[in-house]
Amino acid sequence: MTVEHDPAVLAALGDARAWPFEEARRLIARLDRMPDGKEKAVIFETGYGPSGLPHIGTFGEVARTSMVRHAFEVLTEGRRKTRLICFSDDMDGLRKVPDNVPNKELLAGYLDRPLTAVPDPFYDADGDSPAGSRPPSAVRLGRHESFAHHNNARLRAFLDQFGFEYEFKSATEEYKSGVMDATLLKMLEVYDAVMAIILPTLGPERQATYSPFLPVSPTSGKVLQVPMIERNPNAGTVVYVDPDTGRKVETKVTGGAVKCQWKADWAMRWTALGVDYEMAGKDLIDSVTLSSKICKALGGTPPEGFNYELFLDEKGQKISKSKGNGLTIEEWLTYASPESLSLFMYQKPKTAKKLYFDVIPRALDEYLQYIATFPSQDGKGKLDNPVWHIHAGHPPRAELPITFGLLLNLVAASNAHDKGVLWGFIRKSAPDATAEKYPILDHLVGYAVRYYEDFVKPTKVFRAPTAEERAALLALDAALATVPAGATADELQNLVFETGKANGYTKETLRSWFQAIYEVLLGQSQGPRFGGFIELYGVPETRALIARALAGDLVSG
């Protein structure tokens, strides 16, 4: 349970307008309307379809839901028991082979089987063979029991790494253990009402074959999409025609013998588990509407929630688990901190955002700025600060002498390929700085080296200066030669500014002067405040960089 103790923050709760608080207030109002709403444990849920590898959007749903859960606990003063369930739809049939997995030929033989009955295509060799390097087995390839178990394990490992407090539930286990039985029998009882909700949304061909129940064939093991020709609510069974044999088959609807179609399954889960809050992507608005109607038909109350916008790749395409486009969780964490990813998820959840490598440095710097301002803010300011929500009300202190963007440019100018070289430059402006004293900065240094090598360096384009720019750069070199030791970033920035004005750049064209500095010296069209760069990189080193640029060394190599 979360309890906030800061008096200033407690006093400002009534004025808090950050979106997690608005969502939490809507949830409180929902619970107040329910007969047992004041006594029941409050269930938050996120869903995951393990037909493809987990992606950042999957993480984002858990992160955002956790923020709403924390806001709810603070508003209710920790008096209500809450649970966050991460539910894997791993009993779904494999409809197609994902593009981003090895051993596709193996998976092609398991189409329509429950995902927990599909072999793991990721061969886990004992250190001597890459994934997919040995012939596929007809039974089991990877170290996990199934493809779903593999993907579930990847999701859980990441959520655990992030410190989320959650309960993982598998659809296969919930169906087979009997947790869903009572609600499945209710679904059978109100079958006609469910069909009346769904059929108008389907075309004539699909209407002829639709059923909310999908039997699992006892012969082929496939999840069948077939119509029910008989229903026996008293016996708890349905009858269908086996497409392989043409014979009638009677099967119970309990114990994992069937699973439900997607929209019916969602509603059944809400009802069986008593879910109070679940958010979903904008593409599922119609599904939420239909599942809510089915939930009511089952005697349940649909959960509160909102529809967030989708993540897009650099081409503006929706991120897909099966396509593997966009960023993976692991890729983001190679180049930036987990907290910066949480910030990206927090910001404007109802606005579509492109999610690709170029957004990482900005997200990381914005996170650092929010952390830096938090201690000096009043109660309302803290509640509106994203880091309050990212860190469940207790963000760490982080006094950093440098931004991530500046670190990237320092790597570029110094050709630093390891953290030790960068730390040497950092200590020029902060002699007492150490990795132990600034652990966050130490992480940033490592991120900067990796990000620069993989994304910045390949795109750098140096150019020779024009005659006007050459004269100004010579003047800047001369001015730097007179700078006293210990000059501050502001003093150096002013020197660069005045040098430009003294060499033909006006108030209107000074932007061109700084752009020329970045393009000629750093090989990019924009960069950090150049005074801060000089302070960190060093005056002698900056003069040497100017000399190399004027000699044409940067353009040639």
CSV table of N, CA, C and O in Angstrom, one decimal, residues 245-298:
chain,number,residue,atom,x,y,z
A,245,THR,N,-13.3,-34.6,-39.1
A,245,THR,CA,-14.0,-35.9,-39.2
A,245,THR,C,-15.5,-35.8,-39.7
A,245,THR,O,-16.0,-36.8,-40.2
A,246,GLY,N,-16.1,-34.6,-39.5
A,246,GLY,CA,-17.5,-34.4,-39.9
A,246,GLY,C,-18.4,-34.9,-38.9
A,246,GLY,O,-19.6,-34.9,-39.1
A,247,ARG,N,-17.9,-35.4,-37.7
A,247,ARG,CA,-18.7,-36.0,-36.7
A,247,ARG,C,-19.1,-34.9,-35.6
A,247,ARG,O,-18.3,-34.0,-35.4
A,248,LYS,N,-20.3,-35.2,-35.0
A,248,LYS,CA,-20.7,-34.3,-33.9
A,248,LYS,C,-19.8,-34.6,-32.7
A,248,LYS,O,-19.5,-35.8,-32.4
A,249,VAL,N,-19.4,-33.5,-32.0
A,249,VAL,CA,-18.6,-33.7,-30.8
A,249,VAL,C,-19.3,-32.9,-29.7
A,249,VAL,O,-19.6,-31.7,-29.8
A,250,GLU,N,-19.6,-33.5,-28.5
A,250,GLU,CA,-20.1,-32.8,-27.4
A,250,GLU,C,-18.9,-32.6,-26.4
A,250,GLU,O,-18.2,-33.5,-26.1
A,251,THR,N,-18.8,-31.3,-25.9
A,251,THR,CA,-17.7,-31.0,-25.0
A,251,THR,C,-18.2,-30.1,-23.9
A,251,THR,O,-19.1,-29.3,-24.1
A,252,LYS,N,-17.7,-30.2,-22.8
A,252,LYS,CA,-18.0,-29.3,-21.7
A,252,LYS,C,-17.4,-28.0,-22.0
A,252,LYS,O,-16.4,-27.9,-22.7
A,253,VAL,N,-17.9,-26.9,-21.4
A,253,VAL,CA,-17.3,-25.6,-21.6
A,253,VAL,C,-16.3,-25.2,-20.4
A,253,VAL,O,-15.7,-24.1,-20.4
A,254,THR,N,-16.2,-26.1,-19.5
A,254,THR,CA,-15.3,-25.8,-18.3
A,254,THR,C,-14.0,-26.6,-18.4
A,254,THR,O,-13.8,-27.5,-19.3
A,255,GLY,N,-13.1,-26.3,-17.5
A,255,GLY,CA,-11.9,-27.1,-17.3
A,255,GLY,C,-10.9,-26.9,-18.5
A,255,GLY,O,-10.0,-27.7,-18.6
A,256,GLY,N,-11.0,-25.9,-19.3
A,256,GLY,CA,-10.1,-25.7,-20.4
A,256,GLY,C,-10.4,-26.4,-21.7
A,256,GLY,O,-9.6,-26.5,-22.6
A,257,ALA,N,-11.6,-27.0,-21.7
A,257,ALA,CA,-12.0,-27.7,-23.0
A,257,ALA,C,-12.4,-26.7,-24.1
A,257,ALA,O,-12.3,-27.1,-25.3
A,258,VAL,N,-12.7,-25.5,-23.7
A,258,VAL,CA,-13.0,-24.4,-24.7
A,258,VAL,C,-12.3,-23.2,-24.2
A,258,VAL,O,-11.9,-23.1,-23.0
A,259,LYS,N,-12.1,-22.2,-25.1
A,259,LYS,CA,-11.7,-20.9,-24.7
A,259,LYS,C,-12.7,-20.0,-25.4
A,259,LYS,O,-13.5,-20.4,-26.3
A,260,CYS,N,-12.8,-18.7,-25.0
A,260,CYS,CA,-13.8,-17.8,-25.5
A,260,CYS,C,-13.1,-17.0,-26.7
A,260,CYS,O,-11.9,-16.7,-26.7
A,261,GLN,N,-14.0,-16.6,-27.6
A,261,GLN,CA,-13.6,-15.6,-28.6
A,261,GLN,C,-13.1,-14.3,-27.9
A,261,GLN,O,-13.5,-14.0,-26.8
A,262,TRP,N,-12.3,-13.6,-28.6
A,262,TRP,CA,-11.6,-12.4,-28.1
A,262,TRP,C,-12.5,-11.5,-27.3
A,262,TRP,O,-12.3,-11.3,-26.1
A,263,LYS,N,-13.5,-10.9,-27.8
A,263,LYS,CA,-14.4,-9.9,-27.1
A,263,LYS,C,-15.1,-10.6,-26.0
A,263,LYS,O,-15.2,-10.0,-24.9
A,264,ALA,N,-15.6,-11.8,-26.2
A,264,ALA,CA,-16.3,-12.5,-25.1
A,264,ALA,C,-15.3,-12.9,-24.0
A,264,ALA,O,-15.6,-12.9,-22.8
A,265,ASP,N,-14.1,-13.3,-24.4
A,265,ASP,CA,-13.1,-13.7,-23.5
A,265,ASP,C,-12.7,-12.5,-22.6
A,265,ASP,O,-12.6,-12.7,-21.3
A,266,TRP,N,-12.6,-11.3,-23.1
A,266,TRP,CA,-12.2,-10.1,-22.4
A,266,TRP,C,-13.3,-9.9,-21.3
A,266,TRP,O,-13.0,-9.6,-20.1
A,267,ALA,N,-14.6,-9.9,-21.8
A,267,ALA,CA,-15.7,-9.7,-20.8
A,267,ALA,C,-15.8,-10.8,-19.7
A,267,ALA,O,-16.0,-10.5,-18.6
A,268,MET,N,-15.5,-12.0,-20.2
A,268,MET,CA,-15.6,-13.1,-19.2
A,268,MET,C,-14.5,-13.0,-18.1
A,268,MET,O,-14.7,-13.2,-17.0
A,269,ARG,N,-13.3,-12.5,-18.6
A,269,ARG,CA,-12.2,-12.3,-17.7
A,269,ARG,C,-12.5,-11.2,-16.7
A,269,ARG,O,-12.3,-11.3,-15.5
A,270,TRP,N,-13.0,-10.1,-17.2
A,270,TRP,CA,-13.4,-9.0,-16.3
A,270,TRP,C,-14.4,-9.4,-15.2
A,270,TRP,O,-14.2,-9.1,-14.0
A,271,THR,N,-15.3,-10.3,-15.6
A,271,THR,CA,-16.4,-10.7,-14.7
A,271,THR,C,-15.8,-11.7,-13.7
A,271,THR,O,-16.0,-11.6,-12.5
A,272,ALA,N,-15.0,-12.7,-14.2
A,272,ALA,CA,-14.5,-13.8,-13.3
A,272,ALA,C,-13.5,-13.2,-12.3
A,272,ALA,O,-13.5,-13.7,-11.2
A,273,LEU,N,-12.7,-12.3,-12.7
A,273,LEU,CA,-11.6,-11.8,-11.9
A,273,LEU,C,-12.0,-10.5,-11.1
A,273,LEU,O,-11.3,-10.1,-10.2
A,274,GLY,N,-13.2,-10.0,-11.4
A,274,GLY,CA,-13.6,-8.7,-10.8
A,274,GLY,C,-12.8,-7.5,-11.1
A,274,GLY,O,-12.4,-6.8,-10.2
A,275,VAL,N,-12.4,-7.4,-12.3
A,275,VAL,CA,-11.5,-6.3,-12.7
A,275,VAL,C,-12.2,-4.9,-12.6
A,275,VAL,O,-13.3,-4.7,-13.1
A,276,ASP,N,-11.5,-4.0,-12.0
A,276,ASP,CA,-12.0,-2.6,-11.8
A,276,ASP,C,-11.4,-1.6,-12.7
A,276,ASP,O,-12.0,-0.6,-13.0
A,277,TYR,N,-10.2,-1.9,-13.2
A,277,TYR,CA,-9.6,-0.8,-14.1
A,277,TYR,C,-8.7,-1.5,-15.1
A,277,TYR,O,-7.9,-2.4,-14.8
A,278,GLU,N,-8.9,-1.2,-16.4
A,278,GLU,CA,-8.0,-1.6,-17.5
A,278,GLU,C,-8.0,-0.6,-18.6
A,278,GLU,O,-9.1,-0.3,-19.1
A,279,MET,N,-6.9,-0.2,-19.0
A,279,MET,CA,-6.8,0.7,-20.2
A,279,MET,C,-6.5,-0.1,-21.4
A,279,MET,O,-6.1,-1.3,-21.3
A,280,ALA,N,-6.7,0.5,-22.6
A,280,ALA,CA,-6.5,-0.2,-23.8
A,280,ALA,C,-6.2,0.8,-24.9
A,280,ALA,O,-6.5,2.0,-24.8
A,281,GLY,N,-5.6,0.3,-26.0
A,281,GLY,CA,-5.2,1.2,-27.1
A,281,GLY,C,-6.4,1.7,-27.9
A,281,GLY,O,-7.5,1.2,-27.8
A,282,LYS,N,-6.2,2.8,-28.6
A,282,LYS,CA,-7.3,3.5,-29.3
A,282,LYS,C,-7.9,2.5,-30.3
A,282,LYS,O,-9.1,2.6,-30.7
A,283,ASP,N,-7.1,1.6,-30.9
A,283,ASP,CA,-7.6,0.6,-31.9
A,283,ASP,C,-8.6,-0.3,-31.3
A,283,ASP,O,-9.3,-1.1,-32.0
A,284,LEU,N,-8.8,-0.4,-30.0
A,284,LEU,CA,-9.7,-1.3,-29.3
A,284,LEU,C,-11.0,-0.6,-28.7
A,284,LEU,O,-11.7,-1.2,-27.9
A,285,ILE,N,-11.2,0.6,-29.2
A,285,ILE,CA,-12.4,1.3,-28.6
A,285,ILE,C,-13.7,0.5,-28.9
A,285,ILE,O,-14.5,0.3,-28.0
A,286,ASP,N,-13.9,0.0,-30.1
A,286,ASP,CA,-15.1,-0.8,-30.4
A,286,ASP,C,-15.1,-2.1,-29.6
A,286,ASP,O,-16.2,-2.5,-29.1
A,287,SER,N,-14.0,-2.7,-29.4
A,287,SER,CA,-13.9,-3.9,-28.6
A,287,SER,C,-14.3,-3.7,-27.2
A,287,SER,O,-15.0,-4.5,-26.5
A,288,VAL,N,-13.8,-2.6,-26.6
A,288,VAL,CA,-14.1,-2.2,-25.2
A,288,VAL,C,-15.7,-2.1,-25.1
A,288,VAL,O,-16.3,-2.5,-24.1
A,289,THR,N,-16.3,-1.4,-26.1
A,289,THR,CA,-17.7,-1.2,-26.0
A,289,THR,C,-18.5,-2.5,-26.0
A,289,THR,O,-19.4,-2.7,-25.2
A,290,LEU,N,-18.1,-3.4,-27.0
A,290,LEU,CA,-18.8,-4.7,-27.1
A,290,LEU,C,-18.5,-5.6,-25.8
A,290,LEU,O,-19.5,-6.2,-25.3
A,291,SER,N,-17.3,-5.6,-25.4
A,291,SER,CA,-17.0,-6.4,-24.2
A,291,SER,C,-17.7,-5.9,-23.0
A,291,SER,O,-18.1,-6.7,-22.1
A,292,SER,N,-17.9,-4.6,-22.9
A,292,SER,CA,-18.6,-4.0,-21.7
A,292,SER,C,-20.0,-4.5,-21.7
A,292,SER,O,-20.6,-4.8,-20.7
A,293,LYS,N,-20.6,-4.5,-22.9
A,293,LYS,CA,-22.0,-5.0,-23.0
A,293,LYS,C,-22.1,-6.5,-22.6
A,293,LYS,O,-23.1,-6.9,-21.9
A,294,ILE,N,-21.2,-7.3,-23.1
A,294,ILE,CA,-21.2,-8.7,-22.7
A,294,ILE,C,-20.9,-8.9,-21.2
A,294,ILE,O,-21.6,-9.7,-20.6
A,295,CYS,N,-20.0,-8.1,-20.7
A,295,CYS,CA,-19.8,-8.1,-19.2
A,295,CYS,C,-21.1,-7.9,-18.4
A,295,CYS,O,-21.4,-8.6,-17.5
A,296,LYS,N,-21.9,-6.9,-18.9
A,296,LYS,CA,-23.1,-6.6,-18.2
A,296,LYS,C,-24.1,-7.8,-18.4
A,296,LYS,O,-24.8,-8.2,-17.4
A,297,ALA,N,-24.1,-8.4,-19.6
A,297,ALA,CA,-25.0,-9.6,-19.8
A,297,ALA,C,-24.6,-10.8,-18.8
A,297,ALA,O,-25.4,-11.6,-18.4
A,298,LEU,N,-23.3,-10.8,-18.5
A,298,LEU,CA,-22.8,-11.9,-17.6
A,298,LEU,C,-23.1,-11.5,-16.1
A,298,LEU,O,-22.8,-12.3,-15.2
